[in-house]
């Protein structure tokens, strides 16, 4: 991260299931220093969060004095430190700022836990996200646009009129991990070697063919094995072909669920290394891409922080 | 198995990836004796199949003299003993009998390897089955009917005019195993305890709702987590709810791919313990069920044997 000359104004923490990330940022939201490691909530006891936080960022507080710490991610969930209830769509920055929860540290620093959001219109149960909404805020709510946030549980969301209007989860990344690690694909595929983007794009095109057979994901996935038996797919292509099938199928689902139409521009927001694959799939699907960059979460947290600080000034 | 008074006429072997099953049968196809164990091809070296077979059924051959042994399952695949090429649909019993391959044992017994079948009309690659076609023959090819064969890779097939006309694979069972053993469902679900068939049927109904959102399997699966977060699903219900989602989704796919329509009768053929779940899902989907029983594979092998024996008499 580039260092800046600004003085430390706040700390932003993204504390997930498997990772911890803290950023010391200046007034304008530029990162001055950063800590990143694998001390996610999964490896910590439920009562250990406060001490862990003090261990991780105590140096900053000691050097710069008490600060406000903005925390997002699974640390705000039922299994985290402080459970912040979901805010229902449509959700503006002011709505998020209005539903935060606070805890004080002994040195006078305050931890502000940001809420997740829920879309009550989804069936059979309300959909939920926790952390991605801050990335969406960072991307911006001003334009009328659909965004996709690639990930283990990727999210498609609609922003318009300064609010997140609604969203839908696809467990695409989790299915890929299961198939790549534990399935017949692992048994027959060569998982080493460089990514084969031609095989990936072949998978995307297959999934977007638009026939009922290709829409049925459990049939589509079998095409990996059938293609190998037919001598049309090589073991080294299996992993990326299946990645393409799953991501292509997600785009087909996004079309049929009304999130976008060919010719539309969609924003791709995220930092999990999948943005390139989603951009390639979007292009094949006939979409234009607005790249949301990799720091939307930080930008979003700073926007919520600015909103809160303005309220209390 | 009931013992009969008939004298041993042949041996039928179903030799799969993880299991070995041999049946000593009389002229009419009744089972006289049976051997079943986990000596599937996965645990055997490629050159070890003949010795393994002689070890397993040597006693029968010693007692009753040389016999014809009909072998089906993955033992006839590329990774098996003798690879028998796939026969292309439409496939009759005579077509199967015409494409067998033979090996002689030292005692004069002959092993007849039955072929698998392929549906060249499927895209993007021809679909394949190996073993299920013998079960379909056992069910019968006389009626004009759609059959489903539940399993790790379940098959929907159309029989008409004495032939298997075509088929489609759904990897439903494999997805369920992956999700139940390795996914967030395993992390949050209680996998012990009795099956909860009410939760199963709730999953089936959810998958059959017919909306684009419910048709998108990666969204549908997330409803398990969303339902738990909403307090609508309990940990003990997760496993069967997800089973219902996946099987219900398979029926929705079978409808959209044209295998059947509500009101039709479908045959359910198989022996993997899923027939009851598929029958429940069929009923919810508005289908009538013709139960193909659990011994269709044996009946089918005996039909192919009778065809071959008639040819050589």
Coordinates of C-alpha atoms in Angstrom, one line a residue:
Chain A
X1 CA 0.0 0.0 0.0
X2 CA 1.3 3.5 -0.8
X3 CA 2.2 5.5 2.3
X4 CA 0.8 9.0 2.6
X5 CA 1.6 12.1 4.6
X6 CA -1.8 12.3 6.3
X7 CA -2.0 11.8 10.0
X8 CA -3.8 8.8 11.5
X9 CA -7.5 9.6 11.8
X10 CA -9.1 6.1 12.4
X11 CA -8.6 2.4 12.1
X12 CA -10.7 0.2 9.7
X13 CA -10.9 -3.6 10.5
X14 CA -12.1 -6.3 8.2
X15 CA -12.3 -9.4 10.4
X16 CA -13.6 -12.4 8.7
X17 CA -13.9 -16.1 9.4
X18 CA -10.4 -16.9 8.3
X19 CA -8.5 -13.6 8.2
X20 CA -7.8 -10.4 10.1
X21 CA -7.0 -7.1 8.4
X22 CA -6.5 -3.8 10.0
X23 CA -5.8 -0.5 8.2
X24 CA -4.6 2.7 9.9
X25 CA -6.0 5.4 7.6
X26 CA -5.9 9.2 7.4
X27 CA -8.8 11.7 7.2
X28 CA -9.0 11.2 3.4
X29 CA -9.2 7.4 3.7
X30 CA -5.6 6.7 2.5
X31 CA -3.9 3.8 4.2
X32 CA -0.9 4.7 6.3
X33 CA -0.1 1.3 7.7
X34 CA -1.7 -2.2 7.4
X35 CA -1.7 -5.5 9.3
X36 CA -2.9 -8.7 7.7
X37 CA -2.8 -12.2 9.0
X38 CA -4.9 -15.4 9.4
X39 CA -6.2 -14.7 12.9
X40 CA -9.9 -15.0 11.7
X41 CA -12.7 -15.6 14.2
X42 CA -12.6 -19.3 13.4
X43 CA -9.3 -19.7 15.3
X44 CA -10.3 -17.6 18.3
X45 CA -12.4 -18.4 21.4
X46 CA -15.7 -16.4 21.7
X47 CA -14.4 -14.3 24.6
X48 CA -11.0 -13.6 23.1
X49 CA -11.8 -11.0 20.5
X50 CA -11.1 -7.8 22.6
X51 CA -7.8 -9.0 23.8
X52 CA -6.9 -10.2 20.3
X53 CA -7.7 -6.8 18.9
X54 CA -5.6 -5.0 21.5
X55 CA -2.7 -7.4 20.8
X56 CA -3.0 -6.7 17.1
X57 CA -3.4 -2.9 17.0
X58 CA -2.1 -1.9 20.5
X59 CA 1.1 -0.5 18.9
X60 CA -0.9 2.0 16.8
X61 CA -3.0 3.1 19.8
X62 CA 0.0 3.5 21.9
X63 CA 1.8 5.6 19.3
X64 CA -1.1 7.7 18.1
X65 CA -3.5 7.7 21.1
X66 CA -7.1 6.5 21.3
X67 CA -9.0 6.3 18.0
X68 CA -12.3 5.2 16.5
X69 CA -12.1 1.6 15.1
X70 CA -14.6 0.6 12.4
X71 CA -15.1 -3.2 12.3
X72 CA -16.9 -5.1 9.6
X73 CA -17.1 -8.7 8.5
X74 CA -18.1 -11.8 10.4
X75 CA -16.8 -10.2 13.7
X76 CA -20.2 -8.5 13.7
X77 CA -22.1 -11.8 13.2
X78 CA -23.8 -14.2 15.7
X79 CA -20.5 -16.1 15.9
X80 CA -18.5 -12.9 16.3
X81 CA -17.8 -10.3 19.1
X82 CA -20.9 -8.2 18.8
X83 CA -23.9 -9.3 16.7
X84 CA -25.2 -6.3 14.8
X85 CA -28.7 -7.0 13.4
X86 CA -29.2 -6.9 9.6
X87 CA -30.6 -3.7 8.1
X88 CA -33.4 -4.4 5.6
X89 CA -33.1 -3.2 1.9
X90 CA -33.4 -0.5 0.5
X91 CA -30.3 0.6 2.5
X92 CA -28.5 4.0 2.3
X93 CA -25.2 5.0 3.9
X94 CA -27.2 6.8 6.6
X95 CA -29.2 3.6 7.3
X96 CA -26.0 1.7 7.9
X97 CA -24.6 4.5 10.0
X98 CA -27.8 4.5 12.0
X99 CA -27.6 0.9 13.0
X100 CA -24.0 0.5 14.2
X101 CA -23.2 -0.9 17.6
X102 CA -20.4 0.4 19.9
X103 CA -17.9 -1.0 22.5
X104 CA -15.3 1.0 24.4
X105 CA -11.8 -0.2 24.9
X106 CA -10.0 0.6 28.2
X107 CA -7.8 3.3 26.6
X108 CA -10.9 5.2 25.5
X109 CA -10.9 4.0 21.9
X110 CA -14.3 3.1 20.6
X111 CA -15.0 0.1 18.3
X112 CA -17.9 0.7 15.9
X113 CA -19.4 -2.5 14.5
X114 CA -21.1 -2.0 11.1
X115 CA -24.3 -3.9 10.4
X116 CA -24.9 -6.5 7.6
X117 CA -28.0 -6.2 5.4
X118 CA -30.9 -8.4 4.4
X119 CA -33.3 -8.5 1.4
X120 CA -36.7 -9.5 2.8
X121 CA -38.2 -9.9 -0.7
X122 CA -36.1 -13.0 -1.4
X123 CA -37.8 -16.4 -1.1
X124 CA -38.1 -18.8 0.6
X125 CA -36.0 -17.0 3.3
X126 CA -34.6 -13.4 3.4
X127 CA -31.2 -13.2 1.8
X128 CA -28.3 -11.8 3.9
X129 CA -24.8 -10.3 3.5
X130 CA -22.3 -9.1 6.0
X131 CA -19.3 -7.1 4.8
X132 CA -20.1 -7.0 1.1
X133 CA -22.6 -4.1 1.7
X134 CA -19.6 -1.9 2.8
X135 CA -17.8 -2.8 -0.5
X136 CA -21.0 -1.8 -2.3
X137 CA -21.0 1.5 -0.5
X138 CA -17.4 1.9 -1.5
X139 CA -18.2 1.3 -5.1
X140 CA -20.9 4.0 -4.9
X141 CA -24.7 4.1 -4.7
X142 CA -25.1 7.1 -7.0
X143 CA -25.5 5.3 -10.3
X144 CA -28.4 3.1 -11.2
X145 CA -26.5 -0.2 -11.7
X146 CA -26.2 -3.9 -11.0
X147 CA -23.0 -5.0 -9.2
X148 CA -21.5 -8.5 -8.7
X149 CA -19.2 -9.3 -5.8
X150 CA -17.4 -12.5 -6.7
X151 CA -16.6 -14.9 -3.8
X152 CA -17.3 -18.1 -1.9
X153 CA -20.9 -16.8 -1.7
X154 CA -21.0 -14.3 -4.5
X155 CA -23.6 -11.5 -4.4
X156 CA -25.5 -9.7 -7.2
X157 CA -26.9 -6.4 -6.0
X158 CA -28.9 -3.5 -7.4
X159 CA -27.9 0.1 -6.5
X160 CA -30.1 3.1 -7.3
X161 CA -31.1 6.4 -5.8
X162 CA -28.4 6.3 -3.2
X163 CA -29.4 2.9 -1.8
X164 CA -28.8 -0.8 -2.1
X165 CA -32.2 -1.9 -3.5
X166 CA -31.9 -5.7 -3.2
X167 CA -29.5 -8.6 -3.7
X168 CA -29.2 -12.3 -4.4
X169 CA -26.6 -14.8 -3.2
X170 CA -25.0 -17.6 -5.4
X171 CA -22.8 -20.2 -3.6
X172 CA -20.7 -20.5 -6.8
X173 CA -17.3 -20.3 -5.1
X174 CA -18.2 -22.8 -2.4
X175 CA -19.4 -25.3 -5.1
X176 CA -16.2 -24.8 -7.0
X177 CA -14.1 -25.5 -4.0
X178 CA -16.1 -28.6 -3.1
X179 CA -15.9 -30.0 -6.7
X180 CA -12.2 -29.1 -7.1
X181 CA -11.1 -30.6 -3.8
X182 CA -13.4 -33.6 -3.2
X183 CA -15.2 -34.7 -6.3
X184 CA -14.7 -36.8 -9.4
X185 CA -13.0 -33.8 -10.9
X186 CA -10.3 -34.0 -8.3
X187 CA -10.1 -37.7 -9.0
X188 CA -9.6 -37.3 -12.7
X189 CA -8.3 -33.7 -13.1
X190 CA -4.7 -32.4 -13.0
X191 CA -4.9 -29.6 -10.4
X192 CA -1.4 -28.4 -10.8
X193 CA -0.1 -26.2 -13.6
X194 CA -1.0 -22.8 -14.9
X195 CA -4.7 -21.7 -15.3
X196 CA -6.1 -22.6 -18.7
X197 CA -8.2 -19.6 -19.6
X198 CA -9.3 -21.2 -22.9
X199 CA -10.8 -24.1 -20.9
X200 CA -12.4 -21.5 -18.6
X201 CA -14.0 -19.6 -21.4
X202 CA -15.2 -22.9 -23.0
X203 CA -17.0 -23.6 -19.7
X204 CA -18.5 -20.2 -19.6
X205 CA -19.8 -20.5 -23.2
X206 CA -21.2 -24.0 -22.5
X207 CA -23.1 -22.7 -19.4
X208 CA -24.5 -19.7 -21.4
X209 CA -25.8 -21.9 -24.3
X210 CA -29.3 -21.2 -23.0
X211 CA -30.8 -24.7 -23.5
X212 CA -32.8 -26.3 -20.6
X213 CA -30.1 -29.0 -20.4
X214 CA -27.3 -26.5 -20.0
X215 CA -29.4 -24.6 -17.4
X216 CA -29.6 -27.7 -15.2
X217 CA -26.4 -27.3 -13.2
X218 CA -26.2 -31.0 -12.1
X219 CA -26.2 -32.0 -15.8
X220 CA -23.9 -29.2 -16.9
X221 CA -21.3 -30.4 -14.3
X222 CA -21.4 -33.9 -15.7
X223 CA -20.2 -32.5 -19.0
X224 CA -16.7 -32.3 -17.4
X225 CA -16.6 -36.0 -17.1
X226 CA -18.4 -36.7 -20.4
X227 CA -16.0 -34.4 -22.2
X228 CA -13.0 -36.3 -20.8
X229 CA -14.5 -39.7 -21.7
X230 CA -15.1 -38.3 -25.2
X231 CA -11.5 -37.2 -25.5
X232 CA -12.6 -33.5 -25.8
X233 CA -11.3 -32.3 -22.5
X234 CA -7.8 -33.1 -21.0
X235 CA -7.2 -33.7 -17.3
X236 CA -5.3 -30.4 -17.1
X237 CA -8.4 -28.5 -18.4
X238 CA -10.9 -29.9 -16.0
X239 CA -10.4 -27.4 -13.1
X240 CA -10.8 -24.3 -15.3
X241 CA -13.5 -25.8 -17.4
X242 CA -15.6 -26.4 -14.3
X243 CA -14.7 -22.9 -13.0
X244 CA -16.1 -21.6 -16.3
X245 CA -19.2 -23.7 -16.1
X246 CA -20.0 -22.5 -12.6
X247 CA -19.3 -18.8 -13.2
X248 CA -21.1 -18.9 -16.6
X249 CA -24.1 -20.6 -14.9
X250 CA -24.1 -17.7 -12.4
X251 CA -24.3 -15.2 -15.2
X252 CA -27.1 -17.2 -16.8
X253 CA -28.9 -17.1 -13.5
X254 CA -28.4 -13.4 -13.1
X255 CA -30.0 -12.9 -16.5
X256 CA -33.0 -15.1 -15.7
X257 CA -33.4 -13.5 -12.3
X258 CA -33.5 -10.1 -13.9
X259 CA -30.3 -8.5 -12.5
X260 CA -29.1 -7.5 -15.9
X261 CA -29.5 -8.0 -19.7
X262 CA -27.0 -8.4 -22.4
X263 CA -25.6 -4.9 -23.3
X264 CA -25.9 -3.6 -19.7
X265 CA -22.9 -2.4 -17.7
X266 CA -22.3 -4.2 -14.4
X267 CA -19.9 -3.3 -11.7
X268 CA -17.5 -6.0 -10.5
X269 CA -16.4 -5.4 -6.9
X270 CA -14.1 -7.6 -4.8
X271 CA -10.7 -8.6 -3.7
X272 CA -10.7 -12.4 -3.7
X273 CA -8.8 -12.8 -7.0
X274 CA -11.8 -13.7 -9.1
X275 CA -12.5 -10.4 -10.7
X276 CA -10.6 -11.3 -13.8
X277 CA -12.6 -14.5 -14.3
X278 CA -15.9 -12.6 -13.7
X279 CA -14.9 -9.9 -16.2
X280 CA -14.1 -12.5 -18.8
X281 CA -17.4 -14.2 -18.2
X282 CA -19.2 -10.8 -18.3
X283 CA -17.7 -10.1 -21.7
X284 CA -18.7 -13.5 -23.1
X285 CA -22.2 -12.8 -21.7
X286 CA -22.4 -9.6 -23.7
X287 CA -22.1 -7.3 -20.7
X288 CA -19.9 -4.2 -20.2
X289 CA -17.8 -4.0 -17.1
X290 CA -17.1 -1.2 -14.6
X291 CA -14.2 -2.4 -12.5
X292 CA -14.8 -1.6 -8.9
X293 CA -11.2 -2.1 -7.9
X294 CA -9.9 -4.0 -4.9
X295 CA -10.3 -1.4 -2.1
X296 CA -14.0 -0.8 -2.1
X297 CA -14.4 -2.2 1.4
X298 CA -12.0 0.4 2.8
X299 CA -13.6 3.2 0.8
X300 CA -17.0 2.1 2.0
X301 CA -16.0 1.9 5.7
X302 CA -14.6 5.5 5.4
X303 CA -17.8 6.7 3.8
X304 CA -19.8 5.2 6.7
X305 CA -17.3 6.7 9.2
X306 CA -17.6 10.1 7.6
X307 CA -21.4 9.9 7.8
X308 CA -21.2 9.0 11.5
X309 CA -18.6 11.6 12.3
X310 CA -20.8 14.3 10.5
X311 CA -23.7 13.2 12.7
X312 CA -21.8 13.7 15.9
X313 CA -20.0 16.9 15.0
Chain B
X1 CA -32.2 -63.7 -0.9
X2 CA -34.7 -66.6 -1.3
X3 CA -33.1 -69.9 -2.3
X4 CA -34.7 -71.8 -5.1
X5 CA -34.6 -75.4 -6.4
X6 CA -33.3 -74.5 -9.8
X7 CA -29.8 -75.6 -10.8
X8 CA -27.0 -73.1 -11.4
X9 CA -27.1 -71.9 -15.0
X10 CA -24.8 -68.8 -14.9
X11 CA -23.1 -66.2 -12.8
X12 CA -24.0 -62.5 -12.9
X13 CA -21.4 -60.0 -11.6
X14 CA -21.9 -56.3 -10.8
X15 CA -18.4 -55.0 -10.2
X16 CA -18.3 -51.3 -9.4
X17 CA -15.8 -48.8 -8.2
X18 CA -16.3 -49.5 -4.6
X19 CA -18.1 -52.9 -4.4
X20 CA -18.2 -56.4 -5.8
X21 CA -21.3 -58.5 -6.1
X22 CA -21.7 -61.9 -7.6
X23 CA -24.9 -63.9 -8.0
X24 CA -25.2 -67.6 -8.9
X25 CA -28.5 -67.8 -10.7
X26 CA -30.7 -70.5 -12.2
X27 CA -32.1 -70.7 -15.7
X28 CA -35.1 -68.6 -14.7
X29 CA -32.9 -65.9 -13.2
X30 CA -33.5 -66.7 -9.5
X31 CA -30.6 -66.2 -7.1
X32 CA -29.2 -69.4 -5.6
X33 CA -26.2 -67.9 -3.8
X34 CA -24.7 -64.4 -3.5
X35 CA -21.4 -62.9 -2.6
X36 CA -21.1 -59.2 -1.8
X37 CA -18.2 -57.2 -0.4
X38 CA -16.1 -54.0 -0.9
X39 CA -13.5 -55.4 -3.3
X40 CA -14.4 -52.7 -5.9
X41 CA -12.0 -51.9 -8.8
X42 CA -10.7 -48.9 -6.8
X43 CA -8.8 -51.2 -4.3
X44 CA -7.4 -53.5 -7.0
X45 CA -4.4 -53.2 -9.2
X46 CA -5.2 -53.1 -12.9
X47 CA -3.7 -56.6 -13.6
X48 CA -5.4 -58.2 -10.6
X49 CA -8.9 -58.5 -11.8
X50 CA -8.9 -62.1 -13.2
X51 CA -7.2 -63.5 -10.1
X52 CA -9.6 -61.6 -7.9
X53 CA -12.6 -63.0 -9.7
X54 CA -11.2 -66.6 -9.4
X55 CA -10.6 -66.0 -5.7
X56 CA -14.1 -64.7 -5.2
X57 CA -16.2 -67.3 -7.2
X58 CA -13.7 -70.2 -7.5
X59 CA -15.8 -72.2 -5.1
X60 CA -18.9 -72.0 -7.3
X61 CA -16.9 -73.0 -10.4
X62 CA -15.2 -75.9 -8.5
X63 CA -18.6 -77.2 -7.3
X64 CA -20.7 -76.7 -10.3
X65 CA -18.2 -76.7 -13.2
X66 CA -17.4 -74.0 -15.8
X67 CA -20.1 -71.5 -16.4
X68 CA -20.8 -68.3 -18.3
X69 CA -20.2 -65.2 -16.2
X70 CA -21.9 -61.9 -17.1
X71 CA -20.1 -58.9 -15.9
X72 CA -21.4 -55.3 -15.7
X73 CA -20.4 -52.1 -14.0
X74 CA -17.2 -50.2 -14.0
X75 CA -15.2 -53.4 -14.5
X76 CA -16.1 -52.9 -18.2
X77 CA -14.7 -49.3 -18.2
X78 CA -11.4 -47.8 -19.2
X79 CA -10.2 -48.2 -15.6
X80 CA -11.6 -51.8 -15.4
X81 CA -10.6 -55.2 -16.7
X82 CA -11.9 -55.1 -20.3
X83 CA -13.1 -51.8 -21.8
X84 CA -16.3 -52.4 -23.7
X85 CA -17.1 -49.4 -26.0
X86 CA -20.3 -47.6 -25.5
X87 CA -23.3 -48.5 -27.7
X88 CA -25.2 -45.4 -29.1
X89 CA -28.9 -44.8 -28.4
X90 CA -31.4 -46.0 -29.4
X91 CA -30.3 -49.3 -27.8
X92 CA -32.3 -52.6 -27.7
X93 CA -31.4 -55.8 -25.8
X94 CA -30.1 -57.3 -29.0
X95 CA -27.9 -54.2 -29.5
X96 CA -26.4 -54.7 -26.1
X97 CA -25.9 -58.5 -26.7
X98 CA -24.3 -57.8 -30.0
X99 CA -21.6 -55.6 -28.5
X100 CA -20.4 -57.7 -25.6
X101 CA -16.7 -58.7 -25.2
X102 CA -15.4 -62.1 -24.0
X103 CA -12.5 -63.5 -22.0
X104 CA -11.9 -67.2 -21.2
X105 CA -10.8 -68.4 -17.8
X106 CA -8.4 -71.3 -17.5
X107 CA -11.2 -73.7 -16.4
X108 CA -13.1 -73.1 -19.6
X109 CA -15.6 -70.6 -18.0
X110 CA -16.2 -67.5 -20.2
X111 CA -16.6 -64.0 -18.9
X112 CA -19.0 -61.8 -20.9
X113 CA -18.5 -58.1 -20.4
X114 CA -21.7 -56.1 -21.1
X115 CA -21.3 -52.6 -22.8
X116 CA -22.3 -49.3 -21.5
X117 CA -24.4 -46.9 -23.6
X118 CA -24.1 -43.3 -24.9
X119 CA -26.5 -40.7 -26.0
X120 CA -24.8 -38.8 -28.8
X121 CA -27.6 -36.2 -29.0
X122 CA -26.6 -34.6 -25.7
X123 CA -24.6 -31.4 -25.7
X124 CA -21.8 -30.3 -25.3
X125 CA -20.5 -33.9 -25.1
X126 CA -22.3 -37.2 -25.5
X127 CA -23.8 -38.5 -22.2
X128 CA -22.8 -41.9 -20.9
X129 CA -23.9 -44.7 -18.5
X130 CA -22.3 -48.0 -17.6
X131 CA -24.4 -50.4 -15.6
X132 CA -27.7 -48.5 -15.4
X133 CA -28.6 -49.6 -18.9
X134 CA -28.8 -53.2 -17.6
X135 CA -31.1 -52.0 -14.9
X136 CA -33.3 -50.3 -17.5
X137 CA -33.5 -53.5 -19.5
X138 CA -34.5 -55.2 -16.3
X139 CA -37.3 -52.7 -15.8
X140 CA -38.5 -53.4 -19.3
X141 CA -38.3 -51.6 -22.6
X142 CA -41.9 -52.5 -23.7
X143 CA -43.8 -49.5 -22.3
X144 CA -43.3 -46.0 -23.6
X145 CA -42.1 -44.4 -20.4
X146 CA -39.6 -42.2 -18.7
X147 CA -37.5 -43.8 -15.9
X148 CA -35.3 -42.2 -13.3
X149 CA -32.4 -44.1 -11.7
X150 CA -31.4 -42.4 -8.5
X151 CA -27.7 -42.4 -7.5
X152 CA -24.5 -40.5 -7.2
X153 CA -25.0 -39.6 -10.9
X154 CA -28.7 -40.2 -11.4
X155 CA -30.0 -40.9 -14.9
X156 CA -33.3 -40.0 -16.5
X157 CA -34.0 -42.2 -19.5
X158 CA -36.8 -42.7 -22.1
X159 CA -37.8 -46.2 -23.1
X160 CA -40.0 -46.8 -26.1
X161 CA -40.5 -49.4 -28.8
X162 CA -38.2 -51.9 -27.2
X163 CA -35.2 -49.5 -26.9
X164 CA -33.6 -47.0 -24.7
X165 CA -34.2 -43.9 -26.7
X166 CA -31.9 -41.4 -24.8
X167 CA -30.9 -40.3 -21.4
X168 CA -29.5 -37.4 -19.2
X169 CA -27.3 -37.5 -16.2
X170 CA -27.7 -35.3 -13.1
X171 CA -24.8 -35.4 -10.5
X172 CA -27.4 -34.8 -7.7
X173 CA -26.1 -37.5 -5.4
X174 CA -22.5 -36.4 -5.7
X175 CA -23.4 -32.7 -5.0
X176 CA -25.3 -33.9 -1.9
X177 CA -22.4 -35.9 -0.6
X178 CA -20.0 -32.9 -1.1
X179 CA -22.4 -30.5 0.6
X180 CA -23.2 -32.8 3.5
X181 CA -19.6 -33.8 4.2
X182 CA -17.6 -30.7 3.4
X183 CA -19.7 -27.5 3.2
X184 CA -21.2 -24.9 5.4
X185 CA -24.0 -27.3 5.9
X186 CA -21.7 -29.7 7.6
X187 CA -20.3 -26.8 9.6
X188 CA -23.7 -25.7 10.9
X189 CA -25.9 -28.8 10.5
X190 CA -26.5 -31.7 12.9
X191 CA -25.8 -34.7 10.8
X192 CA -26.8 -37.3 13.4
X193 CA -30.3 -38.4 14.2
X194 CA -33.2 -39.7 12.3
X195 CA -34.1 -38.5 8.8
X196 CA -36.5 -35.6 8.9
X197 CA -38.8 -36.2 6.0
X198 CA -40.9 -33.1 6.6
X199 CA -37.7 -31.0 6.1
X200 CA -36.9 -33.1 3.0
X201 CA -40.4 -32.4 1.6
X202 CA -40.0 -28.7 2.4
X203 CA -36.8 -28.7 0.4
X204 CA -38.5 -30.4 -2.6
X205 CA -41.4 -27.9 -2.6
X206 CA -39.0 -25.0 -2.4
X207 CA -37.1 -26.3 -5.4
X208 CA -40.3 -26.9 -7.4
X209 CA -41.6 -23.3 -6.8
X210 CA -40.9 -22.5 -10.4
X211 CA -39.4 -19.1 -10.0
X212 CA -36.1 -18.1 -11.7
X213 CA -34.5 -17.6 -8.3
X214 CA -35.5 -21.1 -7.2
X215 CA -34.3 -22.5 -10.5
X216 CA -30.8 -21.1 -9.8
X217 CA -29.3 -24.0 -7.8
X218 CA -26.5 -21.9 -6.3
X219 CA -29.1 -19.5 -4.9
X220 CA -31.4 -22.3 -3.8
X221 CA -28.7 -23.9 -1.8
X222 CA -28.0 -20.7 0.1
X223 CA -31.6 -20.9 1.4
X224 CA -30.4 -23.5 3.8
X225 CA -28.1 -21.0 5.5
X226 CA -30.6 -18.1 5.1
X227 CA -33.3 -20.3 6.6
X228 CA -31.2 -21.1 9.6
X229 CA -30.2 -17.4 10.1
X230 CA -33.9 -16.5 9.9
X231 CA -34.7 -19.1 12.6
X232 CA -36.9 -21.0 10.1
X233 CA -34.7 -24.1 9.8
X234 CA -33.1 -26.0 12.7
X235 CA -29.6 -27.6 12.6
X236 CA -31.2 -31.0 12.7
X237 CA -33.2 -30.2 9.5
X238 CA -30.4 -28.9 7.3
X239 CA -29.3 -32.2 5.9
X240 CA -32.7 -33.4 4.8
X241 CA -33.8 -29.9 3.6
X242 CA -30.7 -29.8 1.3
X243 CA -31.4 -33.4 0.1
X244 CA -34.9 -32.2 -0.8
X245 CA -33.7 -29.0 -2.5
X246 CA -31.3 -31.1 -4.7
X247 CA -33.8 -33.9 -5.6
X248 CA -36.6 -31.4 -6.1
X249 CA -34.3 -29.4 -8.4
X250 CA -33.6 -32.5 -10.3
X251 CA -37.3 -33.1 -10.9
X252 CA -37.7 -29.4 -12.0
X253 CA -34.8 -30.0 -14.4
X254 CA -36.4 -33.2 -15.7
X255 CA -39.6 -31.2 -16.5
X256 CA -37.8 -28.3 -18.2
X257 CA -35.6 -30.8 -20.2
X258 CA -38.8 -32.5 -21.4
X259 CA -38.4 -35.9 -19.7
X260 CA -41.9 -35.8 -18.3
X261 CA -44.9 -33.5 -17.4
X262 CA -47.0 -33.4 -14.3
X263 CA -49.6 -36.2 -14.5
X264 CA -47.2 -38.6 -16.2
X265 CA -46.1 -41.9 -14.8
X266 CA -42.4 -42.4 -14.3
X267 CA -40.5 -45.6 -13.4
X268 CA -38.1 -45.4 -10.4
X269 CA -35.4 -48.0 -10.7
X270 CA -32.4 -48.5 -8.4
X271 CA -31.0 -50.0 -5.3
X272 CA -29.1 -47.3 -3.6
X273 CA -31.6 -46.5 -0.9
X274 CA -32.9 -43.3 -2.6
X275 CA -36.0 -44.7 -4.2
X276 CA -38.3 -43.6 -1.3
X277 CA -37.0 -40.0 -1.5
X278 CA -37.4 -39.9 -5.3
X279 CA -41.0 -41.4 -5.0
X280 CA -41.9 -38.7 -2.4
X281 CA -40.4 -36.0 -4.7
X282 CA -42.3 -37.4 -7.7
X283 CA -45.6 -37.3 -5.8
X284 CA -45.0 -33.7 -4.8
X285 CA -44.1 -32.9 -8.4
X286 CA -47.5 -34.3 -9.5
X287 CA -46.1 -37.5 -11.1
X288 CA -47.3 -41.1 -10.7
X289 CA -44.7 -43.7 -9.8
X290 CA -44.0 -47.2 -11.2
X291 CA -41.7 -48.8 -8.7
X292 CA -39.0 -50.7 -10.5
X293 CA -37.9 -52.7 -7.5
X294 CA -34.4 -53.3 -6.4
X295 CA -33.3 -56.2 -8.6
X296 CA -33.6 -54.7 -12.0
X297 CA -29.9 -55.1 -12.7
X298 CA -30.0 -58.8 -12.2
X299 CA -33.2 -59.2 -14.2
X300 CA -31.6 -57.1 -17.0
X301 CA -28.4 -59.2 -17.1
X302 CA -30.4 -62.3 -17.3
X303 CA -32.4 -60.9 -20.2
X304 CA -29.2 -60.0 -22.1
X305 CA -27.9 -63.5 -21.2
X306 CA -31.0 -65.1 -22.6
X307 CA -30.7 -63.1 -25.8
X308 CA -27.0 -64.2 -26.2
X309 CA -27.8 -67.8 -25.4
X310 CA -30.6 -67.8 -27.9
X311 CA -28.2 -66.5 -30.6
X312 CA -25.8 -69.3 -30.0
X313 CA -28.1 -72.2 -29.7

